[in-house]
Amino acid sequence: MHNVLLVARREYLEQIRGRAFRLTTIMVPAVFVLLIAIAYFSSIGLGSHRHLVIASNDANLANAIRTELLTPKSSKRSSESKPPQIDVLAPATETDRLVLQKQVQSKSIDGFLFIQTSSSAAPIATYTSASAADLTTNGRLNDAVDHAVVDQRLAGFGLSGSETSALDKGVKIETYQIRRDGGVVKSNALASFYKGYAMAILLSMTTVMYGLNVARSIIQEKTSRIFEVMLSIVKPSEMLAGKLVGVGAVGLTQILIWVVAAALILTSSLATAYLKGDFEIHFSWVEAIMFPVYFILGYFLYSSLFSGIAATCETEQELQMYTPLAALPVWLSFSVILVIINDPNSFWSVALSLFPPCAPIVMFLRMGSEIPPAWQFAASIILMVISIWAILWVSARLYRIGILMYGKRATLPEILRWLRYS
Amino acid sequence: MSVVELAGVTKAYETKVAVNNLSLSIDSGQMFGLLGPNGAGKTSSIRMIMGITIPDSGTIRLFNQPFDRKSLERVAYMPEERGLYKKMKVLDQLIFFGELHGIAAAEARKRALAWAERLDIADALGKKTEELSKGMQQKIQFISCLLHDPGLIIMDEPFSGLDPVNAALLERTLLELRDEGKAIVFSTHRMDQVEKLCDAICLVNKGEAVLSGRVREIKSRYERNHVIIEFEGSSDFLNSQEIAEVNNFSGHVEIRLKHNGNAQKLLKEASSVATIYRFELVEPSLEEIFIQTVGGRADA
């Protein structure tokens, strides 16, 4: 045990003092903040700096739509977004449509809404732009056209402007979530989902990153032949255990730094001013406990797998060929994200959250919607511990022989023989 | 006291027998050379002594006890491929190895400083290993082996990478350690150093011990059929029927006589055509014995 702690301490101090640790400790949260900021600002209002044209045979309707589009949806957002430039072309004809199409093509405008009304039928609206997938713009346009048309129809029935506004005022449903302890908290599906998603990404990134760190450290010791010296003093199992514990402690330290930093930032007056209403995020104690638990389990799963693989490799380049093995469960977990959003308790959601390589990520994606039952946590943890034990059993054997084998990459039959010998 | 004792040790890897029925004994206060060509089984033997691998058959005893990992605390090992953590500072590294050997950090630090002074490398203690020259790294590795005051020191090619000044310093240090009663085993290809330093040797070839014993005793087993001649004049005598092999260095020749070749006859032939300054009948060098033994077996 003394040697395990010494090896772990050396590994821990070397990594903590390294430039890579300082860089990732600062860069990872910075990249997260940047991504969230990009997502947030890009979602604000109708795409800013846009130049749109509303063309219609009905000038009143066109102007009403323009007013709707320029009216901010929430006071908070209005101060942050730059309004788009919207011109009205009315009355417009089919010839105007062709001219507008050319303008889109030449990029002098970003898009145009062409709306034709007739007394006998419902208005026909088309939106033409250079980009097909601008969901925000399309959604806002739909809302604006709907409101303007309904207002116009109501006005046709003789209602005043203030009466029509009062009638088409939407109802906002406020959502609440009942926690396991019976407490009721205000919830927001989108914010909760993003929270779960962010935690799952952080978890997948750190477990795989530190798992690969162990592997890289093994290859470096193998190429520098330090194993020969170390193995004359400590047992291979002590070396492996020390390495796993040391690098794992580095990961936990980094997470602790992030958590403390996040707690300080989130409780600051600036953050509390911003993170309210739609962006109010609740962290439960289950998430606070499960994050380090799943980090440790995930880290041991991947690091024990990669330590075995690394012992059979000669260079870091060879090791890189195996990295898709780590990425595969991550891809699989995130590929079922829609299934999890729709029903976090569906068969596939539960099955994947019990499948050890995917468990940490899927559990946190599920926790974004609701906290899974305790038995599922227990089952996933037990299954992960069993898997870690099995992988460690194999890896320790490969490690014992592999680290002393130099010169060429081990073939599969050789690896099988190593397992048999040890 | 016998420090290392191998009795009938065999180790095979898959299809290759690395060590076959090897027996040897090394005493305290003895400098022992483990010799042999590349792939002969030296490293495999050392790894078994160090408990890195386990023999398939035979027994290993350390310090008169059956092999036990505990006894490795009294052993130092310096492998051929030096192993140091490149990014670690030298002093931290030495303390780490000292602690692994069971010494308290403060004591390890004290010993590291003393050894660094002794080997004239105190300036390097604050540097990272990767900043040091190969020779300096070699010295650091050497110190890391000795901090725990081992009774048995095993070194694979200890002089490789050292300049003559540092090689001489290491030689002196090894002799001092031997005089303190430590058993020192080293494997090398440098026969001149073996001849100068070793009390006993074991020559291994293809996993088997082909020659072992005290150096003087081994050399005395070989007939004195080597002649060194320094001369001036004609070198026609080098065509003599008595000669099996000649290394001619213009004015200085090293000759191996034929089996039963007559040295006196050769002297007469030489002095009849040249002025002889030196005519010395010498025993074969260890290098010649090595080549003769290993080469002979390889041919067979």
JSON list of C-alpha atoms in Angstrom, two decimals, chain A residues 292-417:
[
{"chain": "A", "resi": 292, "resn": "PRO", "atom": "CA", "xyz": [-18.15, 12.39, -8.73]},
{"chain": "A", "resi": 293, "resn": "VAL", "atom": "CA", "xyz": [-19.46, 8.82, -8.31]},
{"chain": "A", "resi": 294, "resn": "TYR", "atom": "CA", "xyz": [-19.99, 8.39, -12.05]},
{"chain": "A", "resi": 295, "resn": "PHE", "atom": "CA", "xyz": [-16.74, 10.19, -12.79]},
{"chain": "A", "resi": 296, "resn": "ILE", "atom": "CA", "xyz": [-14.81, 7.73, -10.60]},
{"chain": "A", "resi": 297, "resn": "LEU", "atom": "CA", "xyz": [-16.62, 4.71, -12.04]},
{"chain": "A", "resi": 298, "resn": "GLY", "atom": "CA", "xyz": [-16.36, 5.93, -15.64]},
{"chain": "A", "resi": 299, "resn": "TYR", "atom": "CA", "xyz": [-12.74, 6.87, -15.17]},
{"chain": "A", "resi": 300, "resn": "PHE", "atom": "CA", "xyz": [-11.81, 3.46, -13.71]},
{"chain": "A", "resi": 301, "resn": "LEU", "atom": "CA", "xyz": [-13.70, 1.69, -16.50]},
{"chain": "A", "resi": 302, "resn": "TYR", "atom": "CA", "xyz": [-11.91, 3.53, -19.29]},
{"chain": "A", "resi": 303, "resn": "SER", "atom": "CA", "xyz": [-8.51, 3.78, -17.59]},
{"chain": "A", "resi": 304, "resn": "SER", "atom": "CA", "xyz": [-8.40, 0.07, -16.77]},
{"chain": "A", "resi": 305, "resn": "LEU", "atom": "CA", "xyz": [-9.40, -0.75, -20.35]},
{"chain": "A", "resi": 306, "resn": "PHE", "atom": "CA", "xyz": [-6.77, 1.58, -21.78]},
{"chain": "A", "resi": 307, "resn": "SER", "atom": "CA", "xyz": [-4.02, 0.51, -19.40]},
{"chain": "A", "resi": 308, "resn": "GLY", "atom": "CA", "xyz": [-4.33, -3.03, -20.76]},
{"chain": "A", "resi": 309, "resn": "ILE", "atom": "CA", "xyz": [-4.34, -1.78, -24.34]},
{"chain": "A", "resi": 310, "resn": "ALA", "atom": "CA", "xyz": [-1.42, 0.60, -23.72]},
{"chain": "A", "resi": 311, "resn": "ALA", "atom": "CA", "xyz": [0.71, -2.24, -22.34]},
{"chain": "A", "resi": 312, "resn": "THR", "atom": "CA", "xyz": [0.42, -3.98, -25.73]},
{"chain": "A", "resi": 313, "resn": "CYS", "atom": "CA", "xyz": [1.37, -0.85, -27.70]},
{"chain": "A", "resi": 314, "resn": "GLU", "atom": "CA", "xyz": [4.82, 0.49, -28.53]},
{"chain": "A", "resi": 315, "resn": "THR", "atom": "CA", "xyz": [4.04, 4.10, -29.34]},
{"chain": "A", "resi": 316, "resn": "GLU", "atom": "CA", "xyz": [1.40, 6.74, -28.68]},
{"chain": "A", "resi": 317, "resn": "GLN", "atom": "CA", "xyz": [0.53, 6.63, -32.39]},
{"chain": "A", "resi": 318, "resn": "GLU", "atom": "CA", "xyz": [-0.39, 2.96, -32.01]},
{"chain": "A", "resi": 319, "resn": "LEU", "atom": "CA", "xyz": [-2.52, 3.81, -29.01]},
{"chain": "A", "resi": 320, "resn": "GLN", "atom": "CA", "xyz": [-4.41, 6.43, -30.99]},
{"chain": "A", "resi": 321, "resn": "MET", "atom": "CA", "xyz": [-5.75, 3.69, -33.24]},
{"chain": "A", "resi": 322, "resn": "TYR", "atom": "CA", "xyz": [-7.73, 2.44, -30.26]},
{"chain": "A", "resi": 323, "resn": "THR", "atom": "CA", "xyz": [-9.27, 5.77, -29.24]},
{"chain": "A", "resi": 324, "resn": "PRO", "atom": "CA", "xyz": [-12.49, 5.12, -31.22]},
{"chain": "A", "resi": 325, "resn": "LEU", "atom": "CA", "xyz": [-13.07, 2.36, -28.64]},
{"chain": "A", "resi": 326, "resn": "ALA", "atom": "CA", "xyz": [-13.50, 5.10, -26.05]},
{"chain": "A", "resi": 327, "resn": "ALA", "atom": "CA", "xyz": [-15.49, 7.32, -28.37]},
{"chain": "A", "resi": 328, "resn": "LEU", "atom": "CA", "xyz": [-17.96, 4.58, -29.35]},
{"chain": "A", "resi": 329, "resn": "PRO", "atom": "CA", "xyz": [-19.98, 4.50, -26.09]},
{"chain": "A", "resi": 330, "resn": "VAL", "atom": "CA", "xyz": [-19.97, 8.31, -26.08]},
{"chain": "A", "resi": 331, "resn": "TRP", "atom": "CA", "xyz": [-21.41, 8.43, -29.61]},
{"chain": "A", "resi": 332, "resn": "LEU", "atom": "CA", "xyz": [-23.93, 5.72, -28.72]},
{"chain": "A", "resi": 333, "resn": "SER", "atom": "CA", "xyz": [-25.04, 7.60, -25.60]},
{"chain": "A", "resi": 334, "resn": "PHE", "atom": "CA", "xyz": [-25.53, 10.93, -27.36]},
{"chain": "A", "resi": 335, "resn": "SER", "atom": "CA", "xyz": [-27.16, 9.32, -30.41]},
{"chain": "A", "resi": 336, "resn": "VAL", "atom": "CA", "xyz": [-30.18, 8.29, -28.29]},
{"chain": "A", "resi": 337, "resn": "ILE", "atom": "CA", "xyz": [-30.63, 11.78, -26.93]},
{"chain": "A", "resi": 338, "resn": "LEU", "atom": "CA", "xyz": [-34.03, 12.22, -28.62]},
{"chain": "A", "resi": 339, "resn": "VAL", "atom": "CA", "xyz": [-35.28, 8.95, -27.12]},
{"chain": "A", "resi": 340, "resn": "ILE", "atom": "CA", "xyz": [-34.18, 10.18, -23.68]},
{"chain": "A", "resi": 341, "resn": "ILE", "atom": "CA", "xyz": [-35.78, 13.62, -24.10]},
{"chain": "A", "resi": 342, "resn": "ASN", "atom": "CA", "xyz": [-39.09, 12.13, -25.23]},
{"chain": "A", "resi": 343, "resn": "ASP", "atom": "CA", "xyz": [-39.23, 9.56, -22.48]},
{"chain": "A", "resi": 344, "resn": "PRO", "atom": "CA", "xyz": [-36.41, 9.31, -19.96]},
{"chain": "A", "resi": 345, "resn": "ASN", "atom": "CA", "xyz": [-38.00, 6.13, -18.57]},
{"chain": "A", "resi": 346, "resn": "SER", "atom": "CA", "xyz": [-38.42, 4.29, -21.88]},
{"chain": "A", "resi": 347, "resn": "PHE", "atom": "CA", "xyz": [-36.94, 0.83, -22.24]},
{"chain": "A", "resi": 348, "resn": "TRP", "atom": "CA", "xyz": [-33.95, 2.02, -24.30]},
{"chain": "A", "resi": 349, "resn": "SER", "atom": "CA", "xyz": [-33.24, 4.95, -21.98]},
{"chain": "A", "resi": 350, "resn": "VAL", "atom": "CA", "xyz": [-33.17, 2.65, -18.96]},
{"chain": "A", "resi": 351, "resn": "ALA", "atom": "CA", "xyz": [-31.25, -0.12, -20.77]},
{"chain": "A", "resi": 352, "resn": "LEU", "atom": "CA", "xyz": [-28.51, 2.23, -21.92]},
{"chain": "A", "resi": 353, "resn": "SER", "atom": "CA", "xyz": [-28.25, 3.86, -18.51]},
{"chain": "A", "resi": 354, "resn": "LEU", "atom": "CA", "xyz": [-27.53, 0.39, -17.07]},
{"chain": "A", "resi": 355, "resn": "PHE", "atom": "CA", "xyz": [-25.03, -0.52, -19.83]},
{"chain": "A", "resi": 356, "resn": "PRO", "atom": "CA", "xyz": [-21.70, 0.22, -18.08]},
{"chain": "A", "resi": 357, "resn": "PRO", "atom": "CA", "xyz": [-19.80, 2.05, -20.88]},
{"chain": "A", "resi": 358, "resn": "CYS", "atom": "CA", "xyz": [-22.80, 4.37, -21.46]},
{"chain": "A", "resi": 359, "resn": "ALA", "atom": "CA", "xyz": [-24.15, 4.54, -17.90]},
{"chain": "A", "resi": 360, "resn": "PRO", "atom": "CA", "xyz": [-22.48, 7.78, -16.69]},
{"chain": "A", "resi": 361, "resn": "ILE", "atom": "CA", "xyz": [-23.51, 9.80, -19.74]},
{"chain": "A", "resi": 362, "resn": "VAL", "atom": "CA", "xyz": [-27.03, 8.41, -20.18]},
{"chain": "A", "resi": 363, "resn": "MET", "atom": "CA", "xyz": [-27.77, 8.70, -16.46]},
{"chain": "A", "resi": 364, "resn": "PHE", "atom": "CA", "xyz": [-26.96, 12.40, -16.55]},
{"chain": "A", "resi": 365, "resn": "LEU", "atom": "CA", "xyz": [-28.97, 12.95, -19.73]},
{"chain": "A", "resi": 366, "resn": "ARG", "atom": "CA", "xyz": [-31.90, 11.28, -17.95]},
{"chain": "A", "resi": 367, "resn": "MET", "atom": "CA", "xyz": [-31.32, 13.33, -14.81]},
{"chain": "A", "resi": 368, "resn": "GLY", "atom": "CA", "xyz": [-31.80, 16.42, -17.00]},
{"chain": "A", "resi": 369, "resn": "SER", "atom": "CA", "xyz": [-35.48, 15.47, -17.22]},
{"chain": "A", "resi": 370, "resn": "GLU", "atom": "CA", "xyz": [-36.06, 13.67, -13.97]},
{"chain": "A", "resi": 371, "resn": "ILE", "atom": "CA", "xyz": [-34.13, 11.80, -11.32]},
{"chain": "A", "resi": 372, "resn": "PRO", "atom": "CA", "xyz": [-34.26, 8.04, -12.09]},
{"chain": "A", "resi": 373, "resn": "PRO", "atom": "CA", "xyz": [-35.37, 5.64, -9.34]},
{"chain": "A", "resi": 374, "resn": "ALA", "atom": "CA", "xyz": [-32.81, 4.58, -6.74]},
{"chain": "A", "resi": 375, "resn": "TRP", "atom": "CA", "xyz": [-32.74, 0.94, -7.87]},
{"chain": "A", "resi": 376, "resn": "GLN", "atom": "CA", "xyz": [-31.59, 2.01, -11.31]},
{"chain": "A", "resi": 377, "resn": "PHE", "atom": "CA", "xyz": [-28.70, 3.97, -9.82]},
{"chain": "A", "resi": 378, "resn": "ALA", "atom": "CA", "xyz": [-27.81, 0.98, -7.66]},
{"chain": "A", "resi": 379, "resn": "ALA", "atom": "CA", "xyz": [-28.05, -1.44, -10.61]},
{"chain": "A", "resi": 380, "resn": "SER", "atom": "CA", "xyz": [-25.92, 0.76, -12.88]},
{"chain": "A", "resi": 381, "resn": "ILE", "atom": "CA", "xyz": [-23.27, 1.23, -10.17]},
{"chain": "A", "resi": 382, "resn": "ILE", "atom": "CA", "xyz": [-23.14, -2.52, -9.40]},
{"chain": "A", "resi": 383, "resn": "LEU", "atom": "CA", "xyz": [-22.87, -3.37, -13.11]},
{"chain": "A", "resi": 384, "resn": "MET", "atom": "CA", "xyz": [-20.11, -0.81, -13.55]},
{"chain": "A", "resi": 385, "resn": "VAL", "atom": "CA", "xyz": [-18.16, -2.13, -10.56]},
{"chain": "A", "resi": 386, "resn": "ILE", "atom": "CA", "xyz": [-18.43, -5.71, -11.93]},
{"chain": "A", "resi": 387, "resn": "SER", "atom": "CA", "xyz": [-17.27, -4.51, -15.37]},
{"chain": "A", "resi": 388, "resn": "ILE", "atom": "CA", "xyz": [-14.35, -2.59, -13.88]},
{"chain": "A", "resi": 389, "resn": "TRP", "atom": "CA", "xyz": [-13.30, -5.64, -11.91]},
{"chain": "A", "resi": 390, "resn": "ALA", "atom": "CA", "xyz": [-13.46, -7.85, -15.05]},
{"chain": "A", "resi": 391, "resn": "ILE", "atom": "CA", "xyz": [-11.59, -5.37, -17.25]},
{"chain": "A", "resi": 392, "resn": "LEU", "atom": "CA", "xyz": [-9.00, -4.77, -14.55]},
{"chain": "A", "resi": 393, "resn": "TRP", "atom": "CA", "xyz": [-8.47, -8.52, -14.23]},
{"chain": "A", "resi": 394, "resn": "VAL", "atom": "CA", "xyz": [-7.66, -8.80, -17.93]},
{"chain": "A", "resi": 395, "resn": "SER", "atom": "CA", "xyz": [-5.71, -5.52, -18.11]},
{"chain": "A", "resi": 396, "resn": "ALA", "atom": "CA", "xyz": [-3.53, -6.34, -15.11]},
{"chain": "A", "resi": 397, "resn": "ARG", "atom": "CA", "xyz": [-2.44, -9.52, -16.86]},
{"chain": "A", "resi": 398, "resn": "LEU", "atom": "CA", "xyz": [-1.71, -7.77, -20.13]},
{"chain": "A", "resi": 399, "resn": "TYR", "atom": "CA", "xyz": [0.09, -5.04, -18.22]},
{"chain": "A", "resi": 400, "resn": "ARG", "atom": "CA", "xyz": [2.30, -7.45, -16.30]},
{"chain": "A", "resi": 401, "resn": "ILE", "atom": "CA", "xyz": [3.73, -8.96, -19.47]},
{"chain": "A", "resi": 402, "resn": "GLY", "atom": "CA", "xyz": [3.19, -6.17, -22.00]},
{"chain": "A", "resi": 403, "resn": "ILE", "atom": "CA", "xyz": [5.29, -3.57, -20.22]},
{"chain": "A", "resi": 404, "resn": "LEU", "atom": "CA", "xyz": [8.40, -5.72, -20.53]},
{"chain": "A", "resi": 405, "resn": "MET", "atom": "CA", "xyz": [7.86, -6.54, -24.20]},
{"chain": "A", "resi": 406, "resn": "TYR", "atom": "CA", "xyz": [9.69, -4.14, -26.48]},
{"chain": "A", "resi": 407, "resn": "GLY", "atom": "CA", "xyz": [10.37, -3.99, -30.15]},
{"chain": "A", "resi": 408, "resn": "LYS", "atom": "CA", "xyz": [7.14, -4.85, -31.86]},
{"chain": "A", "resi": 409, "resn": "ARG", "atom": "CA", "xyz": [3.41, -4.49, -31.49]},
{"chain": "A", "resi": 410, "resn": "ALA", "atom": "CA", "xyz": [1.76, -7.51, -29.88]},
{"chain": "A", "resi": 411, "resn": "THR", "atom": "CA", "xyz": [-0.48, -9.54, -32.17]},
{"chain": "A", "resi": 412, "resn": "LEU", "atom": "CA", "xyz": [-3.86, -10.86, -31.04]},
{"chain": "A", "resi": 413, "resn": "PRO", "atom": "CA", "xyz": [-2.63, -14.48, -30.64]},
{"chain": "A", "resi": 414, "resn": "GLU", "atom": "CA", "xyz": [0.28, -13.16, -28.54]},
{"chain": "A", "resi": 415, "resn": "ILE", "atom": "CA", "xyz": [-2.08, -11.17, -26.34]},
{"chain": "A", "resi": 416, "resn": "LEU", "atom": "CA", "xyz": [-4.23, -14.26, -25.82]},
{"chain": "A", "resi": 417, "resn": "ARG", "atom": "CA", "xyz": [-1.10, -16.22, -24.87]}
]
